[in-house]
Amino acid sequence: MSTVIRLQWGLSSQLGILGKTPPKQQLHRKWLLSVIFLDFSDWTGLLSVLWKAVKTLLHMSLFFLQELWLEYLELYSSQSSREELNEICDQAVEFSPTYSVWWKYLEYSRTYIDKRNVCIRLISFLTLNPIDPVELRSHFILETLLYLVQLELYSGHYASAVLVFKSA
C-alpha cells in the first residue's frame, strides 16, 4: 500500500528535499502556497523521515513543529499500541507545546483516566503559559474545562464534574 504525505515548501527545503532554499523574504509566502507530495511505500520509511525532520527542526518556529508533529502523530497512531502512542504524544507536547498538539493528544487518549490526566495537564499548560491574544487563551481554557466536565458526567462521576465546574 502506498501512502502520500504532504509537506509545505519551507519545511521540505529545510530537509534538503527540494535543494535550493529561496531568499528569506519569499520563504513564508512560498511554503504557504506550495505543496509537494512524497510517495512512500512503507510506513517505517515514512515515520523515519518524519522523525528525522522533527529532530532536525527543533530550532524552527512552533508552527513548523506543530504541523510536523500533528502529521507524525496522525501516521504513528495507526501503527502503534496505546502505550507507544502515549509516549510519542508526551514527546510531542514537550517539543511542540501548542494547543493543537495537546488537543491531538487528548483525541488519542482512549480511557477515562488518560483523558482526564491529559485535560488536567492541558489546563495547567494553558494557565502557566501566555498565549496571545488573551481571548484565545481564555477560549482554550474554557473549552478544555467544559470537555473535562462533560467527560466526568458521561463517565458517571457527577461529584467530580460539579467539583471541576465549581473550582473553575
PDB file of C-alpha atoms in Angstrom:
ATOM      1  CA  MET A   1       0.000   0.000   0.000  1.00  0.00           C
ATOM      2  CA  SER A   2       1.353   3.419  -0.944  1.00  0.00           C
ATOM      3  CA  THR A   3       0.989   6.460   1.298  1.00  0.00           C
ATOM      4  CA  VAL A   4       1.186  10.067   0.213  1.00  0.00           C
ATOM      5  CA  ILE A   5       2.256  12.752   2.660  1.00  0.00           C
ATOM      6  CA  ARG A   6       2.300  16.464   2.067  1.00  0.00           C
ATOM      7  CA  LEU A   7       4.984  18.793   3.331  1.00  0.00           C
ATOM      8  CA  GLN A   8       4.891  22.530   2.755  1.00  0.00           C
ATOM      9  CA  TRP A   9       7.700  24.026   0.684  1.00  0.00           C
ATOM     10  CA  GLY A  10       9.572  25.758   3.510  1.00  0.00           C
ATOM     11  CA  LEU A  11       9.650  22.617   5.598  1.00  0.00           C
ATOM     12  CA  SER A  12      10.748  20.402   2.751  1.00  0.00           C
ATOM     13  CA  SER A  13      13.523  22.799   1.760  1.00  0.00           C
ATOM     14  CA  GLN A  14      14.827  22.698   5.331  1.00  0.00           C
ATOM     15  CA  LEU A  15      15.075  18.936   4.995  1.00  0.00           C
ATOM     16  CA  GLY A  16      17.049  19.286   1.751  1.00  0.00           C
ATOM     17  CA  ILE A  17      14.345  17.591  -0.313  1.00  0.00           C
ATOM     18  CA  LEU A  18      13.973  20.378  -2.850  1.00  0.00           C
ATOM     19  CA  GLY A  19      17.540  21.575  -2.845  1.00  0.00           C
ATOM     20  CA  LYS A  20      17.850  25.346  -3.201  1.00  0.00           C
ATOM     21  CA  THR A  21      16.243  27.469  -0.488  1.00  0.00           C
ATOM     22  CA  PRO A  22      14.651  30.751  -1.627  1.00  0.00           C
ATOM     23  CA  PRO A  23      15.512  34.103  -0.029  1.00  0.00           C
ATOM     24  CA  LYS A  24      14.027  34.514   3.446  1.00  0.00           C
ATOM     25  CA  GLN A  25      11.506  37.144   2.353  1.00  0.00           C
ATOM     26  CA  GLN A  26       9.983  34.637  -0.084  1.00  0.00           C
ATOM     27  CA  LEU A  27      10.096  31.644   2.241  1.00  0.00           C
ATOM     28  CA  HIS A  28       6.878  32.274   4.139  1.00  0.00           C
ATOM     29  CA  ARG A  29       4.861  33.065   1.014  1.00  0.00           C
ATOM     30  CA  LYS A  30       6.220  30.040  -0.831  1.00  0.00           C
ATOM     31  CA  TRP A  31       5.618  27.483   1.878  1.00  0.00           C
ATOM     32  CA  LEU A  32       2.083  28.701   2.376  1.00  0.00           C
ATOM     33  CA  LEU A  33       1.289  28.378  -1.316  1.00  0.00           C
ATOM     34  CA  SER A  34       3.287  25.349  -2.412  1.00  0.00           C
ATOM     35  CA  VAL A  35       2.694  21.722  -1.579  1.00  0.00           C
ATOM     36  CA  ILE A  36       4.830  18.787  -2.569  1.00  0.00           C
ATOM     37  CA  PHE A  37       3.882  15.158  -2.420  1.00  0.00           C
ATOM     38  CA  LEU A  38       6.257  12.424  -1.411  1.00  0.00           C
ATOM     39  CA  ASP A  39       5.326   8.846  -2.096  1.00  0.00           C
ATOM     40  CA  PHE A  40       6.379   6.240   0.465  1.00  0.00           C
ATOM     41  CA  SER A  41       5.663   2.568   0.044  1.00  0.00           C
ATOM     42  CA  ASP A  42       6.336   1.578   3.652  1.00  0.00           C
ATOM     43  CA  TRP A  43       5.302   3.094   6.978  1.00  0.00           C
ATOM     44  CA  THR A  44       8.690   2.593   8.582  1.00  0.00           C
ATOM     45  CA  GLY A  45      10.421   4.752   5.989  1.00  0.00           C
ATOM     46  CA  LEU A  46       7.767   7.426   6.264  1.00  0.00           C
ATOM     47  CA  LEU A  47       7.910   7.540  10.049  1.00  0.00           C
ATOM     48  CA  SER A  48      11.701   7.562   9.893  1.00  0.00           C
ATOM     49  CA  VAL A  49      11.740  10.603   7.594  1.00  0.00           C
ATOM     50  CA  LEU A  50       9.230  12.440   9.771  1.00  0.00           C
ATOM     51  CA  TRP A  51      11.150  11.595  12.947  1.00  0.00           C
ATOM     52  CA  LYS A  52      14.381  12.914  11.421  1.00  0.00           C
ATOM     53  CA  ALA A  53      12.540  16.071  10.406  1.00  0.00           C
ATOM     54  CA  VAL A  54      11.205  16.557  13.930  1.00  0.00           C
ATOM     55  CA  LYS A  55      14.684  16.165  15.436  1.00  0.00           C
ATOM     56  CA  THR A  56      16.284  18.398  12.792  1.00  0.00           C
ATOM     57  CA  LEU A  57      13.743  21.193  13.088  1.00  0.00           C
ATOM     58  CA  LEU A  58      13.655  21.619  16.870  1.00  0.00           C
ATOM     59  CA  HIS A  59      15.039  25.124  16.430  1.00  0.00           C
ATOM     60  CA  MET A  60      12.329  26.125  13.936  1.00  0.00           C
ATOM     61  CA  SER A  61       9.201  28.045  14.790  1.00  0.00           C
ATOM     62  CA  LEU A  62       6.485  26.364  16.807  1.00  0.00           C
ATOM     63  CA  PHE A  63       4.187  26.480  13.796  1.00  0.00           C
ATOM     64  CA  PHE A  64       6.517  24.296  11.706  1.00  0.00           C
ATOM     65  CA  LEU A  65       6.993  21.896  14.592  1.00  0.00           C
ATOM     66  CA  GLN A  66       3.288  21.786  15.327  1.00  0.00           C
ATOM     67  CA  GLU A  67       2.409  20.856  11.751  1.00  0.00           C
ATOM     68  CA  LEU A  68       5.139  18.244  11.630  1.00  0.00           C
ATOM     69  CA  TRP A  69       4.163  16.701  14.970  1.00  0.00           C
ATOM     70  CA  LEU A  70       0.483  16.606  14.009  1.00  0.00           C
ATOM     71  CA  GLU A  71       1.343  14.800  10.777  1.00  0.00           C
ATOM     72  CA  TYR A  72       3.666  12.400  12.594  1.00  0.00           C
ATOM     73  CA  LEU A  73       1.081  11.629  15.295  1.00  0.00           C
ATOM     74  CA  GLU A  74      -1.601  11.027  12.686  1.00  0.00           C
ATOM     75  CA  LEU A  75       0.532   8.449  10.915  1.00  0.00           C
ATOM     76  CA  TYR A  76       2.008   6.909  14.059  1.00  0.00           C
ATOM     77  CA  SER A  77      -1.410   6.438  15.669  1.00  0.00           C
ATOM     78  CA  SER A  78      -2.479   3.890  13.073  1.00  0.00           C
ATOM     79  CA  GLN A  79       0.660   1.790  13.520  1.00  0.00           C
ATOM     80  CA  SER A  80       1.268   1.759  17.270  1.00  0.00           C
ATOM     81  CA  SER A  81      -0.013   0.455  20.565  1.00  0.00           C
ATOM     82  CA  ARG A  82      -1.721   2.716  23.081  1.00  0.00           C
ATOM     83  CA  GLU A  83       1.354   2.851  25.328  1.00  0.00           C
ATOM     84  CA  GLU A  84       3.680   3.726  22.440  1.00  0.00           C
ATOM     85  CA  LEU A  85       1.288   6.416  21.231  1.00  0.00           C
ATOM     86  CA  ASN A  86       1.086   7.935  24.720  1.00  0.00           C
ATOM     87  CA  GLU A  87       4.894   8.097  24.877  1.00  0.00           C
ATOM     88  CA  ILE A  88       5.092   9.790  21.485  1.00  0.00           C
ATOM     89  CA  CYS A  89       2.325  12.226  22.448  1.00  0.00           C
ATOM     90  CA  ASP A  90       4.259  13.092  25.621  1.00  0.00           C
ATOM     91  CA  GLN A  91       7.287  13.876  23.463  1.00  0.00           C
ATOM     92  CA  ALA A  92       5.144  15.915  21.079  1.00  0.00           C
ATOM     93  CA  VAL A  93       3.786  18.180  23.825  1.00  0.00           C
ATOM     94  CA  GLU A  94       7.282  18.515  25.261  1.00  0.00           C
ATOM     95  CA  PHE A  95       8.895  19.633  21.991  1.00  0.00           C
ATOM     96  CA  SER A  96       5.911  21.402  20.435  1.00  0.00           C
ATOM     97  CA  PRO A  97       3.799  22.712  23.304  1.00  0.00           C
ATOM     98  CA  THR A  98       0.876  24.122  21.363  1.00  0.00           C
ATOM     99  CA  TYR A  99      -2.831  23.796  21.944  1.00  0.00           C
ATOM    100  CA  SER A 100      -3.333  21.818  18.726  1.00  0.00           C
ATOM    101  CA  VAL A 101      -0.746  19.215  19.697  1.00  0.00           C
ATOM    102  CA  TRP A 102      -2.221  18.935  23.210  1.00  0.00           C
ATOM    103  CA  TRP A 103      -5.709  18.537  21.749  1.00  0.00           C
ATOM    104  CA  LYS A 104      -4.483  15.812  19.392  1.00  0.00           C
ATOM    105  CA  TYR A 105      -3.025  14.049  22.462  1.00  0.00           C
ATOM    106  CA  LEU A 106      -6.442  14.303  24.085  1.00  0.00           C
ATOM    107  CA  GLU A 107      -8.116  12.857  20.992  1.00  0.00           C
ATOM    108  CA  TYR A 108      -5.770   9.861  21.013  1.00  0.00           C
ATOM    109  CA  SER A 109      -6.298   9.156  24.696  1.00  0.00           C
ATOM    110  CA  ARG A 110      -8.722   6.258  24.990  1.00  0.00           C
ATOM    111  CA  THR A 111      -9.546   5.696  28.646  1.00  0.00           C
ATOM    112  CA  TYR A 112     -11.269   7.932  31.151  1.00  0.00           C
ATOM    113  CA  ILE A 113      -8.111   8.157  33.281  1.00  0.00           C
ATOM    114  CA  ASP A 114      -5.912   9.049  30.288  1.00  0.00           C
ATOM    115  CA  LYS A 115      -8.342  11.697  29.037  1.00  0.00           C
ATOM    116  CA  ARG A 116      -8.738  13.171  32.497  1.00  0.00           C
ATOM    117  CA  ASN A 117      -4.968  13.336  33.033  1.00  0.00           C
ATOM    118  CA  VAL A 118      -4.381  14.998  29.661  1.00  0.00           C
ATOM    119  CA  CYS A 119      -7.160  17.526  30.362  1.00  0.00           C
ATOM    120  CA  ILE A 120      -5.613  18.438  33.709  1.00  0.00           C
ATOM    121  CA  ARG A 121      -2.154  18.749  32.161  1.00  0.00           C
ATOM    122  CA  LEU A 122      -3.560  20.840  29.307  1.00  0.00           C
ATOM    123  CA  ILE A 123      -5.330  23.200  31.711  1.00  0.00           C
ATOM    124  CA  SER A 124      -2.113  23.533  33.686  1.00  0.00           C
ATOM    125  CA  PHE A 125      -0.186  24.260  30.493  1.00  0.00           C
ATOM    126  CA  LEU A 126      -2.705  26.889  29.403  1.00  0.00           C
ATOM    127  CA  THR A 127      -2.749  28.660  32.756  1.00  0.00           C
ATOM    128  CA  LEU A 128       1.047  28.757  33.082  1.00  0.00           C
ATOM    129  CA  ASN A 129       1.936  29.766  29.517  1.00  0.00           C
ATOM    130  CA  PRO A 130       0.802  33.049  27.990  1.00  0.00           C
ATOM    131  CA  ILE A 131      -0.972  32.866  24.647  1.00  0.00           C
ATOM    132  CA  ASP A 132      -1.780  35.946  22.597  1.00  0.00           C
ATOM    133  CA  PRO A 133      -4.427  37.141  22.269  1.00  0.00           C
ATOM    134  CA  VAL A 134      -5.743  36.646  25.795  1.00  0.00           C
ATOM    135  CA  GLU A 135      -9.232  35.913  24.422  1.00  0.00           C
ATOM    136  CA  LEU A 136      -7.856  32.895  22.588  1.00  0.00           C
ATOM    137  CA  ARG A 137      -6.196  31.600  25.732  1.00  0.00           C
ATOM    138  CA  SER A 138      -9.444  32.096  27.638  1.00  0.00           C
ATOM    139  CA  HIS A 139     -11.337  30.200  24.939  1.00  0.00           C
ATOM    140  CA  PHE A 140      -8.883  27.285  25.080  1.00  0.00           C
ATOM    141  CA  ILE A 141      -9.132  27.057  28.877  1.00  0.00           C
ATOM    142  CA  LEU A 142     -12.934  27.188  28.783  1.00  0.00           C
ATOM    143  CA  GLU A 143     -13.119  24.570  26.015  1.00  0.00           C
ATOM    144  CA  THR A 144     -10.843  22.213  27.949  1.00  0.00           C
ATOM    145  CA  LEU A 145     -12.726  22.735  31.221  1.00  0.00           C
ATOM    146  CA  LEU A 146     -16.056  22.022  29.559  1.00  0.00           C
ATOM    147  CA  TYR A 147     -14.582  18.926  27.915  1.00  0.00           C
ATOM    148  CA  LEU A 148     -13.394  17.725  31.333  1.00  0.00           C
ATOM    149  CA  VAL A 149     -16.786  18.386  32.925  1.00  0.00           C
ATOM    150  CA  GLN A 150     -18.525  16.534  30.096  1.00  0.00           C
ATOM    151  CA  LEU A 151     -16.058  13.643  30.452  1.00  0.00           C
ATOM    152  CA  GLU A 152     -16.806  13.423  34.176  1.00  0.00           C
ATOM    153  CA  LEU A 153     -20.566  13.495  33.559  1.00  0.00           C
ATOM    154  CA  TYR A 154     -20.543  10.856  30.817  1.00  0.00           C
ATOM    155  CA  SER A 155     -18.312   8.646  32.959  1.00  0.00           C
ATOM    156  CA  GLY A 156     -20.765   8.774  35.855  1.00  0.00           C
ATOM    157  CA  HIS A 157     -18.505  10.868  38.081  1.00  0.00           C
ATOM    158  CA  TYR A 158     -21.121  13.515  38.882  1.00  0.00           C
ATOM    159  CA  ALA A 159     -19.458  14.765  42.070  1.00  0.00           C
ATOM    160  CA  SER A 160     -16.159  15.249  40.218  1.00  0.00           C
ATOM    161  CA  ALA A 161     -17.951  17.134  37.425  1.00  0.00           C
ATOM    162  CA  VAL A 162     -19.515  19.531  39.930  1.00  0.00           C
ATOM    163  CA  LEU A 163     -16.176  19.954  41.692  1.00  0.00           C
ATOM    164  CA  VAL A 164     -14.359  20.744  38.416  1.00  0.00           C
ATOM    165  CA  PHE A 165     -17.070  23.216  37.433  1.00  0.00           C
ATOM    166  CA  LYS A 166     -17.056  24.947  40.830  1.00  0.00           C
ATOM    167  CA  SER A 167     -13.266  25.154  41.032  1.00  0.00           C
ATOM    168  CA  ALA A 168     -13.057  26.835  37.634  1.00  0.00           C
TER     169      ALA A 168
END
